Tab-separated table of C-alpha atoms and ligand atoms in Angstrom:
chain	number	residue	atom	x	y	z
A	1	MET	CA	-47.464	82.623	-37.685
A	2	ILE	CA	-48.004	79.541	-39.669
A	3	ASN	CA	-45.121	78.489	-41.552
A	4	LEU	CA	-47.818	76.865	-44.542
A	5	TYR	CA	-44.430	74.924	-45.756
A	6	ASP	CA	-44.113	73.085	-42.143
A	7	LEU	CA	-47.522	71.437	-42.993
A	8	SER	CA	-48.629	68.649	-44.665
A	9	LEU	CA	-51.558	68.742	-47.424
A	10	ASP	CA	-53.877	66.915	-44.290
A	11	GLU	CA	-52.632	69.246	-41.701
A	12	LEU	CA	-53.497	72.193	-44.053
A	13	SER	CA	-56.961	71.054	-45.065
A	14	ARG	CA	-57.479	70.701	-41.251
A	15	LEU	CA	-56.423	74.520	-40.449
A	16	PHE	CA	-58.752	75.641	-43.267
A	17	GLN	CA	-61.698	73.555	-42.115
A	18	GLU	CA	-61.447	75.261	-38.724
A	19	TRP	CA	-61.362	78.737	-40.831
A	20	GLY	CA	-64.659	77.560	-42.306
A	21	GLN	CA	-63.050	77.478	-45.866
A	22	PRO	CA	-64.645	74.880	-48.478
A	23	ALA	CA	-62.634	71.689	-48.942
A	24	TYR	CA	-61.273	71.946	-51.755
A	25	ARG	CA	-59.611	75.641	-51.226
A	26	ALA	CA	-56.541	73.443	-49.245
A	27	ARG	CA	-55.494	71.841	-52.553
A	28	GLN	CA	-55.988	75.282	-54.495
A	29	LEU	CA	-53.313	76.811	-52.237
A	30	TRP	CA	-51.484	73.307	-52.256
A	31	GLU	CA	-50.704	73.777	-56.087
A	32	TRP	CA	-49.969	77.515	-55.390
A	33	MET	CA	-47.101	76.358	-53.161
A	34	TYR	CA	-46.197	73.275	-55.254
A	35	ALA	CA	-46.701	73.228	-58.591
A	36	HIS	CA	-46.429	77.222	-58.825
A	37	LYS	CA	-43.717	77.854	-55.595
A	38	VAL	CA	-45.534	81.865	-55.736
A	39	GLN	CA	-44.308	83.671	-52.753
A	40	ASN	CA	-47.147	85.856	-52.386
A	41	PHE	CA	-50.618	85.421	-51.502
A	42	ASN	CA	-52.098	88.311	-53.408
A	43	GLU	CA	-50.851	86.001	-56.657
A	44	MET	CA	-52.925	83.396	-55.220
A	45	THR	CA	-56.018	84.780	-57.447
A	46	ASN	CA	-58.595	81.895	-57.427
A	47	LEU	CA	-58.362	82.505	-53.488
A	48	PRO	CA	-60.966	84.848	-51.934
A	49	LYS	CA	-59.456	88.382	-51.300
A	50	ASP	CA	-60.559	88.015	-47.470
A	51	LEU	CA	-58.693	84.184	-46.728
A	52	ARG	CA	-55.767	85.929	-48.743
A	53	GLU	CA	-56.148	88.689	-46.362
A	54	ARG	CA	-56.223	86.235	-43.698
A	55	LEU	CA	-53.504	84.003	-44.505
A	56	GLU	CA	-51.571	86.915	-44.980
A	57	THR	CA	-51.627	87.885	-41.235
A	58	GLU	CA	-51.560	84.705	-39.483
A	59	CYS	CA	-49.040	82.880	-42.060
A	60	ARG	CA	-45.805	82.660	-43.842
A	61	LEU	CA	-44.645	80.597	-46.830
A	62	GLY	CA	-41.476	80.057	-46.234
A	63	VAL	CA	-39.083	81.888	-43.574
A	64	MET	CA	-35.642	81.993	-44.617
A	65	ARG	CA	-33.564	84.838	-45.931
A	66	ILE	CA	-30.803	84.552	-48.195
A	67	ALA	CA	-28.038	85.922	-46.751
A	68	ALA	CA	-25.370	85.256	-49.388
A	69	GLU	CA	-25.028	83.248	-52.354
A	70	GLN	CA	-21.806	82.293	-54.533
A	71	GLN	CA	-21.346	80.897	-57.754
A	72	SER	CA	-18.563	78.519	-58.503
A	73	SER	CA	-16.968	78.452	-61.984
A	74	ASP	CA	-18.557	74.700	-62.285
A	75	GLY	CA	-21.860	76.463	-62.111
A	76	THR	CA	-22.141	75.261	-58.640
A	77	ILE	CA	-24.510	77.307	-56.603
A	78	LYS	CA	-23.715	77.908	-52.273
A	79	ARG	CA	-26.520	79.735	-50.520
A	80	LEU	CA	-26.279	80.867	-47.051
A	81	TYR	CA	-29.636	81.060	-45.158
A	82	GLN	CA	-31.001	82.977	-42.238
A	83	LEU	CA	-33.330	81.360	-40.121
A	84	PRO	CA	-36.246	83.426	-38.536
A	85	ASP	CA	-34.222	83.044	-35.333
A	86	GLY	CA	-31.107	84.173	-36.219
A	87	GLN	CA	-29.248	80.783	-37.006
A	88	TYR	CA	-27.685	80.243	-40.514
A	89	ILE	CA	-27.696	77.168	-42.306
A	90	GLU	CA	-26.031	76.125	-45.778
A	91	ALA	CA	-27.689	74.408	-49.005
A	92	VAL	CA	-26.131	74.073	-52.527
A	93	LEU	CA	-27.468	73.103	-55.974
A	94	MET	CA	-25.134	71.135	-58.445
A	95	PRO	CA	-25.399	71.170	-61.947
A	96	TYR	CA	-24.154	68.094	-63.852
A	97	GLU	CA	-23.640	67.585	-67.651
A	98	ASP	CA	-25.943	64.918	-68.191
A	99	ASN	CA	-28.697	67.868	-66.943
A	100	ARG	CA	-29.190	66.481	-63.682
A	101	ARG	CA	-29.786	69.369	-60.835
A	102	THR	CA	-28.956	68.234	-57.369
A	103	ALA	CA	-29.604	70.001	-54.317
A	104	CYS	CA	-27.790	69.355	-51.271
A	105	ILE	CA	-29.840	70.109	-48.099
A	106	SER	CA	-29.391	70.363	-44.636
A	107	THR	CA	-31.467	68.980	-42.328
A	108	GLN	CA	-29.580	70.874	-38.347
A	109	ALA	CA	-28.176	73.735	-37.799
A	110	GLY	CA	-25.272	72.470	-36.556
A	111	CYS	CA	-24.812	68.606	-35.642
A	112	ALA	CA	-24.051	67.276	-32.320
A	113	MET	CA	-22.647	63.941	-33.946
A	114	GLY	CA	-18.733	66.111	-33.414
A	115	CYS	CA	-17.066	64.210	-36.412
A	116	VAL	CA	-13.444	65.615	-36.423
A	117	PHE	CA	-13.077	66.332	-39.643
A	118	CYS	CA	-16.494	68.210	-40.222
A	119	ALA	CA	-17.036	71.629	-39.938
A	120	THR	CA	-20.443	71.416	-39.170
A	121	GLY	CA	-19.558	68.747	-36.367
A	122	GLN	CA	-16.808	71.502	-35.041
A	123	MET	CA	-19.698	73.812	-35.069
A	124	GLY	CA	-21.620	71.754	-32.047
A	125	PHE	CA	-25.193	71.500	-32.177
A	126	VAL	CA	-27.831	74.500	-32.549
A	127	ARG	CA	-31.020	72.884	-33.049
A	128	HIS	CA	-33.377	70.961	-35.588
A	129	LEU	CA	-35.326	72.530	-38.792
A	130	THR	CA	-38.740	71.919	-39.229
A	131	SER	CA	-39.744	69.900	-42.057
A	132	GLY	CA	-40.771	73.383	-43.657
A	133	GLU	CA	-37.265	74.771	-43.455
A	134	ILE	CA	-35.774	71.658	-44.862
A	135	ILE	CA	-38.428	71.556	-48.008
A	136	GLU	CA	-37.984	75.489	-48.436
A	137	GLN	CA	-33.874	74.717	-49.362
A	138	ALA	CA	-35.491	72.485	-52.706
A	139	ILE	CA	-38.334	74.591	-53.146
A	140	ASN	CA	-36.271	78.086	-53.338
A	141	PHE	CA	-33.557	75.854	-55.894
A	142	ALA	CA	-36.455	74.489	-58.126
A	143	ARG	CA	-38.400	77.793	-58.439
A	144	MET	CA	-34.990	79.310	-59.556
A	145	LEU	CA	-34.240	76.563	-62.288
A	146	GLU	CA	-37.958	76.763	-63.654
A	147	ALA	CA	-37.467	80.514	-64.535
A	148	GLU	CA	-34.925	78.642	-66.716
A	149	ASP	CA	-36.983	76.054	-67.815
A	150	GLU	CA	-34.996	73.455	-65.946
A	151	ARG	CA	-35.755	71.399	-63.217
A	152	LEU	CA	-34.657	70.317	-59.801
A	153	SER	CA	-33.899	66.233	-60.302
A	154	ASN	CA	-32.261	65.208	-57.301
A	155	VAL	CA	-31.963	66.043	-53.587
A	156	VAL	CA	-29.369	65.206	-51.180
A	157	LEU	CA	-29.850	65.584	-47.361
A	158	MET	CA	-26.177	65.955	-46.802
A	159	GLY	CA	-25.766	69.454	-45.966
A	160	MET	CA	-25.497	70.518	-42.207
A	161	GLY	CA	-26.348	68.047	-39.787
A	162	GLU	CA	-27.322	64.333	-39.453
A	163	PRO	CA	-30.682	63.681	-40.688
A	164	LEU	CA	-31.862	60.824	-39.128
A	165	HIS	CA	-31.253	62.613	-35.512
A	166	ASN	CA	-34.058	64.956	-36.595
A	167	TYR	CA	-36.245	61.658	-37.963
A	168	ASP	CA	-39.884	63.308	-38.113
A	169	ALA	CA	-38.906	66.554	-39.301
A	170	THR	CA	-36.290	64.653	-42.127
A	171	LEU	CA	-39.243	62.367	-42.964
A	172	GLU	CA	-41.974	64.460	-43.550
A	173	ALA	CA	-39.569	66.729	-46.061
A	174	ILE	CA	-38.864	63.545	-47.894
A	175	ASN	CA	-42.589	62.669	-48.238
A	176	ARG	CA	-43.413	66.501	-49.353
A	177	LEU	CA	-40.320	66.364	-51.785
A	178	THR	CA	-41.422	62.752	-53.663
A	179	SER	CA	-44.722	63.059	-53.825
A	180	PRO	CA	-46.848	63.743	-56.964
A	181	ASP	CA	-48.666	66.761	-55.324
A	182	GLY	CA	-45.623	68.081	-53.513
A	183	LEU	CA	-42.285	68.325	-55.769
A	184	GLY	CA	-42.607	65.266	-57.513
A	185	ILE	CA	-38.881	64.112	-57.311
A	186	GLY	CA	-38.659	60.252	-57.326
A	187	GLN	CA	-37.726	58.434	-54.638
A	188	ARG	CA	-35.071	56.770	-56.191
A	189	HIS	CA	-33.244	60.714	-56.850
A	190	ILE	CA	-33.448	61.475	-53.303
A	191	THR	CA	-30.390	60.356	-50.957
A	192	LEU	CA	-29.957	60.381	-47.116
A	193	SER	CA	-26.706	60.559	-45.968
A	194	SER	CA	-25.930	59.344	-42.145
A	195	VAL	CA	-23.143	59.200	-39.995
A	196	GLY	CA	-25.173	55.553	-38.557
A	197	LEU	CA	-27.688	55.819	-36.092
A	198	VAL	CA	-28.160	51.901	-36.024
A	199	PRO	CA	-32.061	51.991	-34.807
A	200	ALA	CA	-32.930	54.930	-36.876
A	201	ILE	CA	-31.181	53.146	-39.841
A	202	ARG	CA	-33.474	50.322	-38.715
A	203	GLN	CA	-36.773	52.262	-38.350
A	204	PHE	CA	-35.974	54.245	-41.995
A	205	ALA	CA	-36.014	50.854	-43.555
A	206	ASP	CA	-39.268	49.739	-42.038
A	207	GLU	CA	-40.645	53.056	-43.913
A	208	GLY	CA	-41.063	51.082	-47.217
A	209	LEU	CA	-39.164	53.949	-49.251
A	210	GLN	CA	-37.124	53.491	-52.427
A	211	VAL	CA	-34.742	56.655	-51.136
A	212	LYS	CA	-30.984	56.125	-51.112
A	213	LEU	CA	-29.022	55.943	-48.278
A	214	ALA	CA	-25.452	56.799	-47.560
A	215	ILE	CA	-23.305	55.900	-44.700
A	216	SER	CA	-20.301	57.653	-43.695
A	217	LEU	CA	-18.176	54.897	-43.041
A	218	HIS	CA	-14.767	56.588	-42.924
A	219	ALA	CA	-12.714	53.824	-41.182
A	220	ALA	CA	-12.978	50.038	-41.060
A	221	THR	CA	-11.406	49.360	-37.710
A	222	ASP	CA	-13.385	50.473	-34.375
A	223	GLU	CA	-10.602	52.303	-33.087
A	224	GLU	CA	-9.529	54.052	-35.945
A	225	ARG	CA	-13.414	54.884	-36.471
A	226	SER	CA	-14.076	55.775	-33.135
A	227	ALA	CA	-11.336	58.188	-33.065
A	228	LEU	CA	-12.992	60.201	-36.475
A	229	LEU	CA	-16.418	59.686	-35.514
A	230	PRO	CA	-17.531	59.682	-31.650
A	231	ILE	CA	-20.661	58.074	-32.657
A	232	ASN	CA	-18.809	54.320	-33.325
A	233	LYS	CA	-18.463	54.098	-29.653
A	234	ARG	CA	-21.933	53.957	-29.065
A	235	TRP	CA	-22.601	51.985	-32.724
A	236	ASN	CA	-19.562	49.822	-33.575
A	237	ILE	CA	-18.941	49.074	-37.340
A	238	GLU	CA	-20.436	45.612	-37.340
A	239	THR	CA	-23.577	46.608	-35.553
A	240	LEU	CA	-23.477	49.398	-38.173
A	241	LEU	CA	-23.096	46.897	-41.288
A	242	ASP	CA	-25.603	44.847	-39.867
A	243	ALA	CA	-28.501	47.597	-39.859
A	244	CYS	CA	-27.003	48.686	-43.279
A	245	ARG	CA	-27.668	45.116	-44.809
A	246	TYR	CA	-30.875	44.567	-42.997
A	247	TYR	CA	-31.320	48.212	-45.559
A	248	VAL	CA	-30.605	46.325	-48.332
A	249	GLU	CA	-32.486	43.293	-47.482
A	250	LYS	CA	-36.061	45.355	-46.958
A	251	THR	CA	-35.463	48.077	-49.896
A	252	GLY	CA	-33.398	46.055	-52.655
A	253	ARG	CA	-31.591	49.386	-52.502
A	254	ARG	CA	-27.473	49.384	-52.747
A	255	ILE	CA	-25.947	51.130	-50.047
A	256	THR	CA	-23.245	53.920	-50.453
A	257	PHE	CA	-20.392	54.295	-48.041
A	258	GLU	CA	-18.630	57.434	-47.976
A	259	TRP	CA	-14.969	57.476	-47.039
A	260	ALA	CA	-13.197	60.476	-46.576
A	261	LEU	CA	-9.590	59.978	-47.476
A	262	ILE	CA	-7.420	61.551	-44.816
A	263	ALA	CA	-3.401	61.281	-45.596
A	264	GLY	CA	-1.642	58.495	-43.170
A	265	GLU	CA	-4.774	57.856	-41.348
A	266	ASN	CA	-7.668	56.037	-43.060
A	267	ASP	CA	-6.139	55.957	-47.007
A	268	THR	CA	-3.519	52.862	-45.801
A	269	PRO	CA	-3.476	49.730	-47.722
A	270	GLU	CA	-4.358	47.786	-44.100
A	271	GLN	CA	-7.703	50.174	-44.176
A	272	ALA	CA	-8.452	49.563	-47.507
A	273	GLU	CA	-7.842	45.551	-46.739
A	274	ALA	CA	-9.842	45.704	-44.064
A	275	LEU	CA	-13.311	47.830	-45.692
A	276	GLY	CA	-12.796	44.475	-48.656
A	277	GLN	CA	-12.979	42.243	-46.246
A	278	ARG	CA	-15.801	44.045	-44.282
A	279	LEU	CA	-17.875	44.775	-47.670
A	280	GLN	CA	-17.109	41.808	-49.762
A	281	GLY	CA	-20.342	40.332	-50.852
A	282	MET	CA	-22.916	43.093	-50.160
A	283	LEU	CA	-24.414	45.291	-52.443
A	284	CYS	CA	-22.976	48.226	-52.093
A	285	HIS	CA	-20.551	51.019	-53.606
A	286	VAL	CA	-17.759	53.262	-51.771
A	287	ASN	CA	-17.527	56.494	-52.738
A	288	LEU	CA	-13.549	58.103	-52.143
A	289	ILE	CA	-13.509	61.598	-51.267
A	290	PRO	CA	-10.266	63.384	-50.976
A	291	LEU	CA	-11.052	64.966	-47.155
A	292	ASN	CA	-11.779	68.919	-47.246
A	293	LEU	CA	-9.588	70.645	-44.984
A	294	THR	CA	-11.463	72.469	-42.109
A	295	GLY	CA	-10.390	75.116	-39.839
A	296	GLY	CA	-10.611	72.769	-36.501
A	297	TYR	CA	-8.780	69.673	-38.000
A	298	ALA	CA	-5.131	69.430	-39.202
A	299	GLY	CA	-5.742	65.937	-41.389
A	300	LYS	CA	-4.725	66.495	-45.091
A	301	PRO	CA	-6.304	64.736	-48.245
A	302	SER	CA	-4.836	61.700	-49.641
A	303	ASP	CA	-2.706	62.325	-52.664
A	304	PRO	CA	-3.742	60.518	-55.781
A	305	ALA	CA	-1.593	57.500	-55.950
A	306	ARG	CA	-2.582	56.762	-52.400
A	307	VAL	CA	-6.448	57.119	-53.696
A	308	GLU	CA	-6.068	55.023	-56.701
A	309	GLN	CA	-3.738	52.070	-54.489
A	310	PHE	CA	-7.043	52.200	-52.523
A	311	ARG	CA	-9.304	52.024	-54.713
A	312	LYS	CA	-7.253	49.305	-56.720
A	313	ILE	CA	-7.135	46.785	-53.252
A	314	LEU	CA	-11.170	47.594	-53.108
A	315	GLU	CA	-11.654	45.757	-56.573
A	316	ARG	CA	-9.393	42.802	-55.585
A	317	TYR	CA	-12.425	42.231	-52.979
A	318	GLY	CA	-14.915	43.235	-55.626
A	319	VAL	CA	-16.265	46.265	-53.850
A	320	SER	CA	-16.409	48.998	-56.350
A	321	SER	CA	-16.243	52.536	-55.752
A	322	THR	CA	-15.489	55.934	-57.239
A	323	VAL	CA	-13.278	58.606	-56.501
A	324	ARG	CA	-15.975	61.160	-56.386
A	325	VAL	CA	-15.234	64.699	-58.100
A	326	ARG	CA	-15.188	67.786	-55.472
A	327	ARG	CA	-17.982	70.102	-56.765
A	328	GLY	CA	-17.729	73.915	-55.723
A	329	ILE	CA	-14.334	73.198	-54.423
A	330	ASP	CA	-13.585	76.809	-55.204
A	331	ILE	CA	-16.156	78.423	-52.924
A	332	GLU	CA	-16.047	75.487	-50.370
A	333	ALA	CA	-19.391	74.076	-51.417
A	334	GLY	CA	-18.369	70.764	-50.218
A	335	CYS	CA	-21.545	69.035	-48.641
A	336	GLY	CA	-20.434	68.664	-45.017
A	337	GLN	CA	-18.477	70.829	-44.721
A	338	LEU	CA	-20.454	73.593	-44.773
A	339	LYS	CA	-19.719	76.614	-43.103
A	340	ALA	CA	-22.472	78.246	-40.846
A	341	GLN	CA	-21.413	81.696	-39.948
A	342	VAL	CA	-21.001	85.024	-41.710
A	343	ILE	CA	-17.354	85.383	-40.970
A	344	GLY	CA	-16.790	81.920	-42.040
A	345	PHE	CA	-18.587	82.300	-45.524
A	346	ASP	CA	-15.078	82.728	-47.563
A	347	ASP	CA	-14.996	85.152	-50.527
A	348	ILE	CA	-14.133	82.825	-53.964
A	349	SER	CA	-10.780	82.837	-54.091
B	401	SAH	N1	-24.828	63.810	-41.414
B	401	SAH	C1	-24.513	62.665	-42.420
B	401	SAH	C2	-24.783	64.070	-43.597
B	401	SAH	C3	-24.039	65.509	-43.331
B	401	SAH	S1	-22.127	65.227	-44.111
B	401	SAH	C4	-23.592	62.135	-42.391
B	401	SAH	O1	-22.517	62.451	-41.771
B	401	SAH	O2	-23.492	61.518	-43.342
B	401	SAH	C5	-22.418	64.653	-45.870
B	401	SAH	C6	-21.063	63.828	-45.871
B	401	SAH	O3	-19.378	64.601	-45.684
B	401	SAH	C7	-20.695	62.925	-44.970
B	401	SAH	O4	-20.397	61.800	-45.839
B	401	SAH	C8	-19.540	63.465	-44.364
B	401	SAH	O5	-18.790	62.578	-43.478
B	401	SAH	C9	-18.520	64.225	-45.522
B	401	SAH	N2	-17.995	65.000	-44.808
B	401	SAH	C10	-17.643	65.578	-43.716
B	401	SAH	N3	-16.651	66.960	-43.215
B	401	SAH	C11	-15.948	66.100	-44.426
B	401	SAH	C12	-15.028	66.670	-45.125
B	401	SAH	N4	-13.765	67.866	-44.067
B	401	SAH	N5	-13.997	66.448	-45.830
B	401	SAH	C13	-14.851	65.408	-46.652
B	401	SAH	N6	-15.917	65.187	-46.470
B	401	SAH	C14	-16.556	65.215	-45.287
B	402	SF4	FE1	-22.696	65.954	-38.187
B	402	SF4	FE2	-22.143	64.340	-40.727
B	402	SF4	FE3	-20.379	66.201	-39.774
B	402	SF4	FE4	-20.750	64.222	-38.838
B	402	SF4	S1	-20.099	64.552	-40.625
B	402	SF4	S2	-20.398	66.174	-37.625
B	402	SF4	S3	-22.704	63.509	-38.612
B	402	SF4	S4	-22.843	66.648	-40.326
C-alpha cells in the first residue's frame, strides 16, 4: 500500500502516469489532500469512480491512528499516535494568545542520541519516520483547526527524535509543509531543533531555506556537555558553534540555543559566564527552560532565583535570553520529553 502523504507532487504525477491517468489528475488529488485535507477517496468528487476505486485498493491517505489524546488547562493538546508497525509517537498542538497555533511534531520513533535528561533519548532509537508520517501530524492538526475557522500557523520539529538524523524525510516534510500547494506555512514559521549533528547543520545551511534553527546546547564546557549530550564527544562545542555561525552567515537567520536548566549542573554562574563568552557577538537568542522531570534522570529543575541570575549574567555579555513558559505542563507535553508508550501516557494530574 502506498501512503500518498509520502509522495511529492512529482512522484504522484509519475504514479498517475504509470496508471495511464491524464496529467491534471495528480494535481486534483493533491488539492484534496493538502487544500481540503479529506480523509476518504469517495469525497474526491471530481475524480472518476474507477480511479477512486483503484486508489482505495492500492493507496492510503495517511497511516496513523490516534491512540490517545489529552487536553491541558492552557489549551495544549497532546496526541499519541500509533504507526502501522505498532510504534508510538507523539505530537502536540499549542495555542497562543496572539492567535498563533503551533504544532510540535516528531521525526523519529525514539532517538539514537541518548541525551541523559530526555525521555525520548532514554527509550533508544526505534526507527525513522517517513516524510508522510511527519507531515500527517501537521495535516491532522491543520484539519482540526480549519473546522473551527482557525489555521495552523507554526510548526516546530521538536517532538521525538533528532530531525537531522532523519535528514531526507525531514527535508521532504519541510518542503510540503511550506510549499504553497502543500500546507503553505511560511518557512520563517518552521523551526527545526537539533542536538548538533555538525555536517548535517552545514548541509542544511546550504539548502537555501529560511527555516529557523534551534540548537540544544545545554552546557558551555565540553566536559559538562559531553556528560549530558553524548553527541558532544563526536562534535565538540567549538565545532558546533562554527557550524552555527555558518548557518547564520548563509541564511541571515538568528539561531536559538536551547538550555534546559538543571539545578547544580548547568545553572551555575560559571556556566553562564562561559556561555556568555562563547556567544558574545553572535546573532542568537537563548531559551532558558527549567528541566522537565523524566523517569530515567535524577536531575531537578533550577529554582526561579537561579534562572534569573543566569539570565542576568548572559545580559552582561549582550546575549539575549528568555525564560520559556512551559506549555501543557499538567499533561507532560513538554516537547522532547514526549513519552512513547501507552503505559507511559500519564493521566492528567
Ligand atoms: N532532537 C532534537 C529535537 C527534539 S528535543 C533536539 O534535541 O534538539 C526538543 C528539545 O527538548 C531539545 O532542546 C531538548 O534538549 C529538550 N529536552 C529534552 N528533554 C528535556 C527535559 N527533560 N527538560 C527540558 N527540555 C528537554
Ligand atoms: Fe534525541 Fe533531542 Fe532527546 Fe537528545 S534531546 S535524545 S537529540 S530527542
